[in-house]
Each structure stands twice: as C-alpha cells, then as structure tokens.
XYZ file of C-alpha atoms in Angstrom:
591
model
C 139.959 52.900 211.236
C 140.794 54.378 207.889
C 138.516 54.005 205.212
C 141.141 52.255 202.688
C 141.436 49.934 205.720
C 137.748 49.055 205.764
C 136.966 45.240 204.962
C 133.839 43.806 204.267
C 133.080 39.817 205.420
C 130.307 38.463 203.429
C 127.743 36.719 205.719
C 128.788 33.037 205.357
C 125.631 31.486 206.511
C 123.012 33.904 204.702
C 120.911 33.245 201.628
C 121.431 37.334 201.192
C 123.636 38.133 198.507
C 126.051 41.034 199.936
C 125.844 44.779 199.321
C 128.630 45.548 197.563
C 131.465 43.845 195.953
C 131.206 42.123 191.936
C 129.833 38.450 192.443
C 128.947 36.353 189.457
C 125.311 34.861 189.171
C 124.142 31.774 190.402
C 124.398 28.786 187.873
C 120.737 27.825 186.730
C 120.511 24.737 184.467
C 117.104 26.037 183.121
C 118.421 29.577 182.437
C 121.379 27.680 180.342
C 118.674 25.939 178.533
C 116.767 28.868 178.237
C 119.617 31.245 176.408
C 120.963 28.657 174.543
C 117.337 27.864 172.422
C 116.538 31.252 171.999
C 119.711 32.836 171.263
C 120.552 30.370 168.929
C 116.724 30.425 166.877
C 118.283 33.723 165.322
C 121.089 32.196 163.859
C 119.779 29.112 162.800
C 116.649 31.116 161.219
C 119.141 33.673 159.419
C 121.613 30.047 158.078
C 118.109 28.462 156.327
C 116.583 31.420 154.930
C 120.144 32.278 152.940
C 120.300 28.272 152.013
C 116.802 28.140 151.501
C 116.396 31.695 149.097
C 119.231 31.368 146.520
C 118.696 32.001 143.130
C 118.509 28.944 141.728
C 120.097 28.331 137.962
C 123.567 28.600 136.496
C 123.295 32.230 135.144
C 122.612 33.569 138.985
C 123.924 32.287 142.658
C 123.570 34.624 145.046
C 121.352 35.243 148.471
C 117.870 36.737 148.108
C 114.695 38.215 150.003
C 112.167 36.086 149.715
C 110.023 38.948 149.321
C 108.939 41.798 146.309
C 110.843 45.171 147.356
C 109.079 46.510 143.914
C 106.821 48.809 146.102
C 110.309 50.624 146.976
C 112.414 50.335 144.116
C 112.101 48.164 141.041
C 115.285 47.746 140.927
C 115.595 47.309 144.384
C 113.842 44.216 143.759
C 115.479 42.980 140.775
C 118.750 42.652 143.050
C 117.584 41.602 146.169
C 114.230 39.535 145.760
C 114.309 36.122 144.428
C 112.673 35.953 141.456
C 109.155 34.563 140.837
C 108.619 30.765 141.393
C 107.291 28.244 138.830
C 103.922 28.413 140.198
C 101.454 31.435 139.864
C 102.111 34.034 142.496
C 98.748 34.139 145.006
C 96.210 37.004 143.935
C 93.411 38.460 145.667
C 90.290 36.266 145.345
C 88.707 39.368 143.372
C 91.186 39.057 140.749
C 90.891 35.491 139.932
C 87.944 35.580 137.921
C 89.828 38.381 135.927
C 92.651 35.688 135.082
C 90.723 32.969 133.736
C 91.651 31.988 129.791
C 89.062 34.139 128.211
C 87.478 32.236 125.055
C 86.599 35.174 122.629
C 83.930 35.364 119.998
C 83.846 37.509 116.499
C 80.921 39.388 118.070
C 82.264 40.059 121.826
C 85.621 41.086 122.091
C 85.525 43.375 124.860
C 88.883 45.597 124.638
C 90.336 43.424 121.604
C 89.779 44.543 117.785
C 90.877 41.388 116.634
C 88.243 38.468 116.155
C 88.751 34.570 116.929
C 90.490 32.175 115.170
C 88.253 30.723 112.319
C 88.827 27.248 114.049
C 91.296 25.991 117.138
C 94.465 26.388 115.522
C 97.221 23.392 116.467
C 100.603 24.125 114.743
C 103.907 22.464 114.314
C 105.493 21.938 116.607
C 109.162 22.199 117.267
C 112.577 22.964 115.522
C 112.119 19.539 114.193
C 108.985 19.332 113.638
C 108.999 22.209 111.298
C 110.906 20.191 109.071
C 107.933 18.028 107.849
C 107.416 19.341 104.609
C 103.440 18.613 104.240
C 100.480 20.263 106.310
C 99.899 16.448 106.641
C 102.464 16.052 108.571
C 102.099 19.409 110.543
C 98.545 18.405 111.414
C 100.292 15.032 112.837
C 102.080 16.296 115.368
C 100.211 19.793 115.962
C 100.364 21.454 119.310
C 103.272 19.864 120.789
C 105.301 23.783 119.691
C 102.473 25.295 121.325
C 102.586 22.968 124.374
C 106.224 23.357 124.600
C 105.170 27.561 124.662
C 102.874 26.838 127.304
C 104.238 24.506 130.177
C 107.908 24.879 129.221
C 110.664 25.485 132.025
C 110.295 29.470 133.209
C 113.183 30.957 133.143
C 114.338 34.679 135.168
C 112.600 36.545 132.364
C 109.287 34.898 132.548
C 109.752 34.807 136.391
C 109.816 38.342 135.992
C 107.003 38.884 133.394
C 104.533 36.818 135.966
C 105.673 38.962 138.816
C 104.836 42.131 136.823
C 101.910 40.782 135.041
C 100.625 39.865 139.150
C 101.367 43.517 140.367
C 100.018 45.386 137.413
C 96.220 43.510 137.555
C 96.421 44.404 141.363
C 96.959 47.916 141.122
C 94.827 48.359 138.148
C 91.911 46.210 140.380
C 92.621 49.546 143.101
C 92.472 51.685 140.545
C 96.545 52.623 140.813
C 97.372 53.524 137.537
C 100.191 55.953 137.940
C 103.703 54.836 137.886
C 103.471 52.111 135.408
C 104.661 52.079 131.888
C 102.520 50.323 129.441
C 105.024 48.756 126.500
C 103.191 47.387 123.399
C 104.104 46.470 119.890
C 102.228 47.177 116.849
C 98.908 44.932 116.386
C 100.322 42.773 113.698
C 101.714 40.884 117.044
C 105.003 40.023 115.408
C 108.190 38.263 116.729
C 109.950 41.771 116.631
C 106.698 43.529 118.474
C 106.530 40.894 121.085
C 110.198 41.100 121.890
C 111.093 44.550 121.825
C 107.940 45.405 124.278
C 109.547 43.027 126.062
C 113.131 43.437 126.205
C 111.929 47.416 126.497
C 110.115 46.058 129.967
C 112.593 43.794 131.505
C 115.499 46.772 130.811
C 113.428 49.682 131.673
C 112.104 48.505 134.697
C 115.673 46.641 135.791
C 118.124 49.474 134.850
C 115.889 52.512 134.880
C 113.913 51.598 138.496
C 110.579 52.077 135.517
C 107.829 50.433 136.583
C 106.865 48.958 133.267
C 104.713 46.383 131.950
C 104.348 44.562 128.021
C 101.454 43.937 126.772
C 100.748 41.860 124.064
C 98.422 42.998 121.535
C 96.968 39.712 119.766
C 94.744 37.847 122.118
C 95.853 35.012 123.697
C 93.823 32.761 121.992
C 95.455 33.772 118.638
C 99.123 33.491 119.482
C 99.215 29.607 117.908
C 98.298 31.399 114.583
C 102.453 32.503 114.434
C 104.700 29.244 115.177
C 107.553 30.936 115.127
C 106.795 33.204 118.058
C 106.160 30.307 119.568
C 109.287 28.377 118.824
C 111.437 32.201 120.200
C 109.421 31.645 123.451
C 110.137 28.233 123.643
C 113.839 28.538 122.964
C 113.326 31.619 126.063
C 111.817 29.716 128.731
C 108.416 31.821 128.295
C 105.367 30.291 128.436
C 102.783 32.047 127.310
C 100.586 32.011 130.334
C 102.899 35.114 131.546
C 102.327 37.413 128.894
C 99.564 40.143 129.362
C 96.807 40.753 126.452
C 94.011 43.048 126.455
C 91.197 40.616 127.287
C 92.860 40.129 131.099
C 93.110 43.444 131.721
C 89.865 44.390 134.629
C 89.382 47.962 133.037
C 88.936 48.738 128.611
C 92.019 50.027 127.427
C 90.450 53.804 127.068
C 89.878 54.159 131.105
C 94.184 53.117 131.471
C 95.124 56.696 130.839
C 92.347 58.048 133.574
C 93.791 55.545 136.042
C 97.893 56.880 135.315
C 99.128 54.852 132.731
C 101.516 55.808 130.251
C 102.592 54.386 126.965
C 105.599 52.964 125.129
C 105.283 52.497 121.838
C 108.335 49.901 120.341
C 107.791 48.694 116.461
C 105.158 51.663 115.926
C 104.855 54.976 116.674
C 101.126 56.172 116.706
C 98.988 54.746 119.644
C 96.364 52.795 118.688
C 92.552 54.234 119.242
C 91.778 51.746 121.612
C 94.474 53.052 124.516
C 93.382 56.904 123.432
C 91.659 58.362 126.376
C 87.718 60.129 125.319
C 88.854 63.539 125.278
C 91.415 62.629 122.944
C 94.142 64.573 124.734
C 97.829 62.334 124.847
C 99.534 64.795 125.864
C 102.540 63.448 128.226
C 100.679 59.966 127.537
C 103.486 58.578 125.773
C 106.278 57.766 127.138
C 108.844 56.168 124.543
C 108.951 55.445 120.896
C 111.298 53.253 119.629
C 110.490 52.274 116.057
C 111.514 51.567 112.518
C 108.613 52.709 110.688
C 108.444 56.236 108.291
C 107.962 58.778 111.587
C 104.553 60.352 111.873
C 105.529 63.134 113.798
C 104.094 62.654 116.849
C 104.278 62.680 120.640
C 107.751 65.171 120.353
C 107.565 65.715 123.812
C 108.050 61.921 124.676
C 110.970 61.349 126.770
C 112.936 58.519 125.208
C 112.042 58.908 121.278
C 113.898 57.035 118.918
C 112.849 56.170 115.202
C 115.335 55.343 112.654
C 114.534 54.342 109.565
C 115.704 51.795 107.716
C 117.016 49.777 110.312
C 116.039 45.953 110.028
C 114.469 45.586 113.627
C 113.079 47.587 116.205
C 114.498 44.830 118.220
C 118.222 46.486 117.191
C 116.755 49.832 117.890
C 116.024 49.067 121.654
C 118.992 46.939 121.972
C 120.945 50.073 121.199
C 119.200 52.165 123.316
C 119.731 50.342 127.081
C 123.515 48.504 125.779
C 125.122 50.975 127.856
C 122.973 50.277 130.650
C 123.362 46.834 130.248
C 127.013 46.960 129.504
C 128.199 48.238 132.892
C 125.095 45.680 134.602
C 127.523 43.206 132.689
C 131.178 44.654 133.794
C 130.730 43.582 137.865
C 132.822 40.941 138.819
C 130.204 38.279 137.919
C 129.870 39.080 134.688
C 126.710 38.235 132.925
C 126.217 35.867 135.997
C 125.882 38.965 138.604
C 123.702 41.023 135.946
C 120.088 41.906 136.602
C 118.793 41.224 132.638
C 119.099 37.135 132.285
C 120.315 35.491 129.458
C 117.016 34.568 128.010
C 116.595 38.508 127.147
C 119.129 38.393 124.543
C 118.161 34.850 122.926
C 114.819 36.630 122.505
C 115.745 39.978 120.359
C 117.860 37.556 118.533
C 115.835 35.391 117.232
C 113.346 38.640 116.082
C 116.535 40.123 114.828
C 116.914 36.766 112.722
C 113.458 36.844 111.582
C 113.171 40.422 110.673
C 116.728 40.642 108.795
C 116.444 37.369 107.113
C 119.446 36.272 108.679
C 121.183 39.284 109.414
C 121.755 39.516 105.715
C 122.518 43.246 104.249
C 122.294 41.262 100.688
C 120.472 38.863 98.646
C 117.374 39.240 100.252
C 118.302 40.813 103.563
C 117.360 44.065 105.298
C 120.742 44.285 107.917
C 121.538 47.495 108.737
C 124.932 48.487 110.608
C 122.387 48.950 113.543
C 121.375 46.005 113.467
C 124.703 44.496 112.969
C 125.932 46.299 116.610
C 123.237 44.983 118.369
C 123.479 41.440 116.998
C 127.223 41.403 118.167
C 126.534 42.397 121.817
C 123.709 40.223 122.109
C 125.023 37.019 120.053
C 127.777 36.188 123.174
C 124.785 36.198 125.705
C 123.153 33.727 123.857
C 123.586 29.746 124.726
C 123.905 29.361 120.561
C 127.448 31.047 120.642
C 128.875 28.768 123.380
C 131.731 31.322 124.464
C 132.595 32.523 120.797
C 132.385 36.413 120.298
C 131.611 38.424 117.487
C 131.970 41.912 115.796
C 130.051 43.884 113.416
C 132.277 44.183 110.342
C 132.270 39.864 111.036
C 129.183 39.830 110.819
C 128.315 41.972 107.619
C 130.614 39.373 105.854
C 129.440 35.824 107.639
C 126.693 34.676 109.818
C 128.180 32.245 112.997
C 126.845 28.799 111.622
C 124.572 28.805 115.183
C 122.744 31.734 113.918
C 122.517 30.555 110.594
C 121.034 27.547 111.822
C 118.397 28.978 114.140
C 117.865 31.819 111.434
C 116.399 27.959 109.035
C 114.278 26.484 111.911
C 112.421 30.142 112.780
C 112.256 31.184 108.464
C 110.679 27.259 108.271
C 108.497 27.818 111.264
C 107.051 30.891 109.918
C 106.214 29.803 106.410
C 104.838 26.369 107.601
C 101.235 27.697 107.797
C 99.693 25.735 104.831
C 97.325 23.971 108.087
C 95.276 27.452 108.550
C 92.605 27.995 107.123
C 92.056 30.976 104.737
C 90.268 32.877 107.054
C 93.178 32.546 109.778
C 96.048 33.043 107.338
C 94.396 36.697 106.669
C 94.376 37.231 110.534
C 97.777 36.145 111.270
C 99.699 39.041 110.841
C 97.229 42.007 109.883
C 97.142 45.764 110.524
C 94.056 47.608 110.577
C 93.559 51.563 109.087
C 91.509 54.185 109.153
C 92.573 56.362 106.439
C 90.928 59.528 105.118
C 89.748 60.543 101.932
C 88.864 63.596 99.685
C 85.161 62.376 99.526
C 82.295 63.966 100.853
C 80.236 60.655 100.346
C 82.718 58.497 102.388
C 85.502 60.901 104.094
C 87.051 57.405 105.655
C 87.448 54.095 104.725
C 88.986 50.765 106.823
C 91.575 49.357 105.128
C 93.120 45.874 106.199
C 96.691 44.402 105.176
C 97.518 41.082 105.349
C 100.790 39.885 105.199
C 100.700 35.857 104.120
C 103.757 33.241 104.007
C 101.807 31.987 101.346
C 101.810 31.647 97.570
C 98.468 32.195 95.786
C 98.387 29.467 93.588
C 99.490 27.164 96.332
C 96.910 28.798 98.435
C 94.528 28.104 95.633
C 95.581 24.523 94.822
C 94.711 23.905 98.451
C 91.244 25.841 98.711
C 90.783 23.944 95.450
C 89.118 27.494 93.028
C 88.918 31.218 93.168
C 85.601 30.886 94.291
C 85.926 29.429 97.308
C 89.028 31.113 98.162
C 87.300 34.325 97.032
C 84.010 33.345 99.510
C 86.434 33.091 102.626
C 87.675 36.584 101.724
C 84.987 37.829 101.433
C 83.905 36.611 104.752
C 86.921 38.318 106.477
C 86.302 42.060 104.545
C 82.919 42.010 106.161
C 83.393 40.406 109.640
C 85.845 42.939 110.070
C 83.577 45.717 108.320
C 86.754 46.761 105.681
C 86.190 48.883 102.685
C 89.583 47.505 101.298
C 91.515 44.417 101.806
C 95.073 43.701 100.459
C 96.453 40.621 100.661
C 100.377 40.197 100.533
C 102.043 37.435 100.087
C 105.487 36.829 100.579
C 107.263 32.916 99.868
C 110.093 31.261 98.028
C 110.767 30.160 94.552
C 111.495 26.414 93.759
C 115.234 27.611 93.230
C 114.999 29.757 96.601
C 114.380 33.280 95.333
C 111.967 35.676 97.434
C 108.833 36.553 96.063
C 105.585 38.706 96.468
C 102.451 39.094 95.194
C 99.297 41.529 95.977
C 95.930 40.942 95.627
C 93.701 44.107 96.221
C 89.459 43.780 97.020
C 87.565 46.448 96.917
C 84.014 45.481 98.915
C 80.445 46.280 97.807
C 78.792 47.648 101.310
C 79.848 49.606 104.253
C 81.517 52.948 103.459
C 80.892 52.324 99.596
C 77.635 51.431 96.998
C 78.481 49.705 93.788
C 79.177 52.900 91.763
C 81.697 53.929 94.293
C 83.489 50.826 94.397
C 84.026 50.854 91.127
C 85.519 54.144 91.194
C 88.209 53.333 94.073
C 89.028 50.137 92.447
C 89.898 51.992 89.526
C 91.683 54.509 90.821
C 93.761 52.187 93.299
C 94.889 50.049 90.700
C 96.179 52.891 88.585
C 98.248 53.858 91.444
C 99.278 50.765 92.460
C 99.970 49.406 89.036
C 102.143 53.140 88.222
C 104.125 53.018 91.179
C 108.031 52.132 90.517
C 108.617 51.109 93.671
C 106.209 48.214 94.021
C 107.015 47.291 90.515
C 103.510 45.284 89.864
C 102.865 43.070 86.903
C 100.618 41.302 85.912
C 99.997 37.390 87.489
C 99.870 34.614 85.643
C 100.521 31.434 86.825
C 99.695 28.418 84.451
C 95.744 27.112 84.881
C 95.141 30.070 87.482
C 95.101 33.150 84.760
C 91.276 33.362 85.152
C 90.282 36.326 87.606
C 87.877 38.809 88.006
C 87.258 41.135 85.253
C 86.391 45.202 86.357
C 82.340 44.233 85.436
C 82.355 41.024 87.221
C 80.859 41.040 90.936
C 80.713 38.160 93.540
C 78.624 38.418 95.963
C 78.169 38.067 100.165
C 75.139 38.183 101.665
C 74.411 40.691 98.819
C 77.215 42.252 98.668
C 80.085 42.626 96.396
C 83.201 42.977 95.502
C 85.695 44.318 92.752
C 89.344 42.572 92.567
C 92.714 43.110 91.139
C 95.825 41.074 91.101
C 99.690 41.305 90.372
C 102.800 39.791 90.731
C 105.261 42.240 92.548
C 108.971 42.571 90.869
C 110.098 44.408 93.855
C 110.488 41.424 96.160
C 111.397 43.565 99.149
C 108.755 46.148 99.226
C 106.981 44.776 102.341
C 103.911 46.218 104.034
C 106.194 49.058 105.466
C 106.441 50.213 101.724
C 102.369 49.467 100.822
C 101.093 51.077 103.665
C 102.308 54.520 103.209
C 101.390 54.103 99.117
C 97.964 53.178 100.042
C 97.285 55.964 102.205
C 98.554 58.575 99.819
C 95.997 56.932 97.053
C 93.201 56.560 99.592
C 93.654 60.529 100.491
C 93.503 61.729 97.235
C 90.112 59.538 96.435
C 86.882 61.975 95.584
C-alpha cells in the first residue's frame, strides 16, 4: 500500500495515548485550579501595587516604585519612586543613636560654633498669632508656630529632604563620602540661607541627577530663635525634624572632605573653617557658589559659580540659575502636576525673597533688583497665594499682587516680634562670626561678632530696665563666645513706619587685647566708623537714655572690661553686608 494511503486506528480500548497524530490533553479539574491561582497571582499582584503606590496629593497622580532607585540615578528616583512617607524611613540600628535630638551646652558643642539658647525659647506662633502686639501676648500662646514647624503635614519636598537626610547619615556611617554635594547657607541661618541650600538641593539633585544634601547651619535647638523661618516652613509643609544640622552628622565637619564630600556654598562664598579639611587644601572642594555678597575671589575653579552683587536674594540668584531646568520639567503635558520640583519649592524662595527684598520693593525701603523681579514672576504662579493669576517683571516693579503683599506683613511681623528673647538670645539670633587680621604684632587677629537685632535700643532697654544690666548680658555673650569686638545692629520701624538702624560697637578688656590696647582699637574704630559716608553715623540720643559710657569709663566681667560706643545710623539701608566689609578694612589697618 502507498504510503499517502497509510491509516492509523488508535487503539480504542488502551489507556496508551497513540504515537502520532495531534490529540489535546486530558481535562484535569486540579490542573484548572492549579493555572488559574497562579497565573492569575501576577496580575492581581501587578493591579494592587499600581493602586496601592500612587502618589498621593493634588500636585502629583501617577504610578510609582515603592522603592529608592537613588543608588542608580537620582533622578531616576525622583520619577519613578514614591516619595518618602509621613513616618521616618527605617535606619540601621547603628544610626539611631546618631539621630536622637541632641541637647547642646555652651561648653560642648561638638561640630557646632554656635552655643545654646540662653533659655528654651517658645515663640509666636502663627500668621495670627504674630499679630498680638505685646511679648505678653507672644508668651501666651508660644510654641504653637514652632509646633506647627514641627508635626505639620509633610509635603513632596520634606518627603524628599527625609529621604536624603536618611541616605546621607548611612553612607557617611560607611564612610561613603564621594558623590554627595554638601549645600549650606551662611551661619547667620537666615530665611534666604535656609531656602536657597534648599531649593539648590531639591533642583540639583532632581534636574542635574546631583546627589546633594542641605545642611542647616544653626543647631536645631536654635531654630525657634527666628519665627519667621518657622512660619516659611510651616506655610511649606517642612517640619523641622527633616532638616540636617551639624550636631547629627556621625563624623566633625573637618573629616567630610576625607570621606568625598564636596561643597556648595549659596548666600556666602568662603567656606567656613569648620568644613576646611587639616591640610587646608580645597582645591576641587567646592562645588558651587551662588551668592550675593562682595566676591572674595575664591574657589575659580568651582563648576557652577555665580555671585552677583546687588541682587536682593540669593534665593533669586539660584532661582535663576535651574529656571531653565525647571521650565522644560514644567512644559510636559502635566504641567506643574507631572514636574519633579513640587510646589512647596517655590512657596519657599518666595517667602525668603519677601523677607530679604522687603516686599519685593526696588523703593522706599526695598532692595528689588530686576533679578529678583524675574525670579519672583516664575515662581509667584507656582505658589497656592496666586490662585491661577500670573505675573511679569515690569508688573511687578510697579505693584506687589495683594497675596504677596499680605504674606510679605505676617513674615516682616513674625520677624520683628522677638521682644520675648532674652538679651543674650537676641545677640545669637542672627550672628556671623570673623576672624579678621590685623597690622599688630601684639594681636595679628581678633574675633569679631555681628549681630543683627529686630530691635530698638531704647525699647530693648526699657525692657532690660538700665544700661547696666543690658550692658552685663553683653558682656556675657563677648566672652562666652571669646570676641575681641562685638557690634550690635539693630534694625526696626519708626512710630510713623520709617526704617531705622542703629550700631552699638564693644570693644572687650581680655582675650586678644589688655586695657591699653583696647583703648587704642576703640579709638581707632570709632574714627572710622564715625568718618565713613556710607554708614552715615550720628550720634544717639533718645530722651532719658543719653547716658553711656564715656572713653575712661570701664565695666567690668569677671575682671574684665570693656570700652563702648554708640550711634544712630542715617543710612537706614546699610545692613551688615555694608559693616562687614568696613570693619575688616579698619581691623586690618590696626597696629
């Protein structure tokens, strides 16, 4: 027979399955069973995870990992993880004891050169609060602003500062320095400091794949002595348990650089002693500098270096350096919505832009610059305050959007609303710290301290009640923090609403300087000081207060002295950016 002819009979009454031919399989209830569960486990698993990890909030629906990608790309994670819960990411066991609240003493500050508060600090409290009028009433309802700082809701940006606050203290535990950025404002620990190290963080590390990390300067059991930092967080969604300072950091600040840390400095441009590694060497250390302040001529090889002076806020400055970044991260389909920087960034450098410009004022007062001005106008939509409305530069150098206006009151009555803190604490609130050099063989250095003080003297007096005692809390503060000079700036309003300032220069008996030298520098800093046009000094007098200390005249601590001087200044906007640089020139040419 033919092949093609060939058929094949399957066995009918065998168990056998034939040879050849195509037969389907047997039908198996449990093998049904079996495919069904586990194919479908797949599915079902892949449906919850993309119901379960969506970013939650109005600013941001789409699918996430529910895990950190940062170890590939950081902005690998910004796009794809979900951002950091409310609660605490887990840490190694090892690092917990590095992330307990640190209480800090004037005597053991281990990698902070700032000393405790005098006393716990509580301050007003919120945008209403602020209002009261009467430290009275600020002591009344003290700490509910800081509170509000604390456990407020997080929002993306603080979910993001945890997150890198979580990875940095790990690495730095394993002794993996390199890759990370270090971002830090000037120690004065300013609105405008705090947010552009920031807003210099979030960007850099979300547009530039920059691993990079701010770090708060003031020690976080200082940050109630500025309530209006605390009312900017607030108004972010930061509380301040996500914000890095010195004292949580496992290694001192010198080793960073030996571990592969670099620097970015934003609102100065000279990094502090404390971060400069022994041999004294920063070359390729730094980063970025993005600053207003006169340029010092450093770190040229830096590769982002910006420093533009005037300009109202180094907030503006940094602003201006990522808005093309964050333009385009704002031109997908989504909009602001589908963009990697939330909301809360811009709200932030606003509200320092506010407090820095007085308003975003170019007049009466103000210290708007057109830079300033650009930035305000790209970040002012972004912001809940503007509630869709837009607005451009030149509308801005003629009117402030009643919103800002408003917000500009509540931060400007925040930050003057100190009259609770004690002398000692209103010196320590916003002070810088120099070491300037001389012409003097018998003291070639000597520490000089500003403080900048919301504060009137003779309301400052009226409250501490006589010179004396005001004088003995000085005092206290020029030797606890071992200064050779103190000035003491004040800055407040008139009754009819008019800036003013006022400068009161001590000169201390002890450290660097015996009583014959003191005298001398006194001298020769008030002949400077009083000659200079630009500071415009005159004499103070205010009725009932025109008693001070004459040049022969000492007071003294613990035997020690001091000489004094003080003046009304008629140039109401020379601020410490203008006294610094005149007291370093008089301090260098001291014999």
């Amino acid at each position: 027979m033919p092949h093609s002819q060939v058929a094949y009979t399957p066995l009918q009454n065998s168990r056998t399955p034939p040879r050849f031919g195509l037969q389907l399989p047997r039908f198996r209830p449990a093998c049904l069973v079996f495919t069904l569960f586990f194919g479908s486990v797949p599915l079902i698993l892949l449906i919850l995870a993309l119901v379960t990890f969506i970013t939650p909030g109005s600013q941001l629906m789409r699918p996430c990992l529910p895990f950190s990608l940062n170890r590939l790309s950081t902005s690998a994670r910004t796009r794809l993880s979900c951002p950091a819960r409310l609660q605490a990411p887990a840490l190694p066991l090892s690092l917990t004891s590095t992330l307990k609240p640190i209480t800090l003493s004037s005597t053991a500050r281990p990698y902070s050169t700032m000393p405790a508060p005098d006393k716990e600090v509580k301050p007003p409290v919120s945008s209403a609060d602020v209002k009261a009028g009467s430290s009275g009433e600020a002591a009344k309802t003290a700490g509910r602003l800081q509170a509000g700082a604390d456990e407020g809701t997080m929002g993306r940006l603080a979910g993001f500062l945890e997150s890198q606050k979580s990875e940095f203290l790990a690495d730095l535990k394993d002794g993996k320095g390199k890759g990370w950025v270090m971002v830090m404002g000037n120690e004065a620990g300013d609105l405008d400091s705090l947010a552009s190290s920031i807003a210099f963080a979030q960007l850099a590390s979300s547009l530039l794949a920059v691993r990079t990390i701010p770090l708060s300067l003031t020690p976080s059991s200082l940050m109630s002595l500025r309530p209006e930092n605390l009312l900017a967080f607030k108004n972010a969604h930061i509380p301040l348990s996500v914000l890095l300072h010195p004292e949580t950091l496992p290694v001192p600040t010198t080793d960073l650089a030996s571990l592969g840390v670099r620097f970015a400095l934003v609102d100065h441009n000279r990094l502090l002693p404390q971060f400069v590694p022994s041999s004294g060497d920063t070359t390729g250390l730094v980063h970025a500098v993005i600053d207003h302040h006169d340029d010092e001529g450093l770190y040229e090889d830096a590769e982002i270096r910006m420093i533009k002076v005037p300009t109202g806020s180094a907030s503006s400055l940094v602003t201006k350096h990522f808005m093309p970044q964050w333009q385009a991260a704002l031109a997908g389909p989504a909009g602001a919505a589908g963009s990697p920087i939330p909301n809360e960034l811009a709200t932030l450098l606003m509200s320092a832009q506010l407090i820095d410009t007085h308003g975003l004022k170019i007049k009466e007062g103000g210290k708007a610059t057109p830079v300033d001005l650009d930035a305000a106008a790209f970040l002012y939509p972004l912001t809940p305050w503007a509630a869709g409305d837009s607005v451009t530069s030149s509308s801005l150098s003629t009117s402030t959007p009643k919103p800002l206006a408003e917000q500009n009151s509540l931060l400007s009555e925040a930050k003057f609303n100190v009259s609770y803190l004690s002398t000692h604490d209103l010196l320590l609130r916003d002070y810088k710290e120099y070491t300037l050099p001389t012409a003097s063989s018998s003291f070639p250095n000597l520490r000089v301290g500003l403080s900048t003080v919301p504060l009137g003297l003779k309301d400052w007096l009226e409250r501490d009640g006589d010179w004396p005692t005001y004088l003995a809390a000085a005092d206290k503060f020029t030797v606890e923090r071992n200064l050779d000079v103190e000035g003491v700036l004040t800055t407040f309003k008139s009754k009819k609403g008019n800036s003013k300032r006022e400068l009161l220069l001590l000169v201390r008996v002890g450290g660097a300087l015996d009583d014959k030298a003191a005298k001398r520098v006194m001298a020769e800093l008030e002949e400077g000081l009083a000659g200079n046009e630009e500071l415009g000094l005159e004499p103070w007098e205010k009725k009932g207060w025109k008693r001070f200390l004459k040049r022969e005249e000492r007071h003294g601590l613990d035997g020690e002295g001091r000489y004094g001087r003080v003046w009304t200044q008629g140039n109401a906007g020379a601020t410490r950016k203008k006294v610094a640089p005149i007291m370093r020139d008089l301090v260098a040419k001291l014999q």
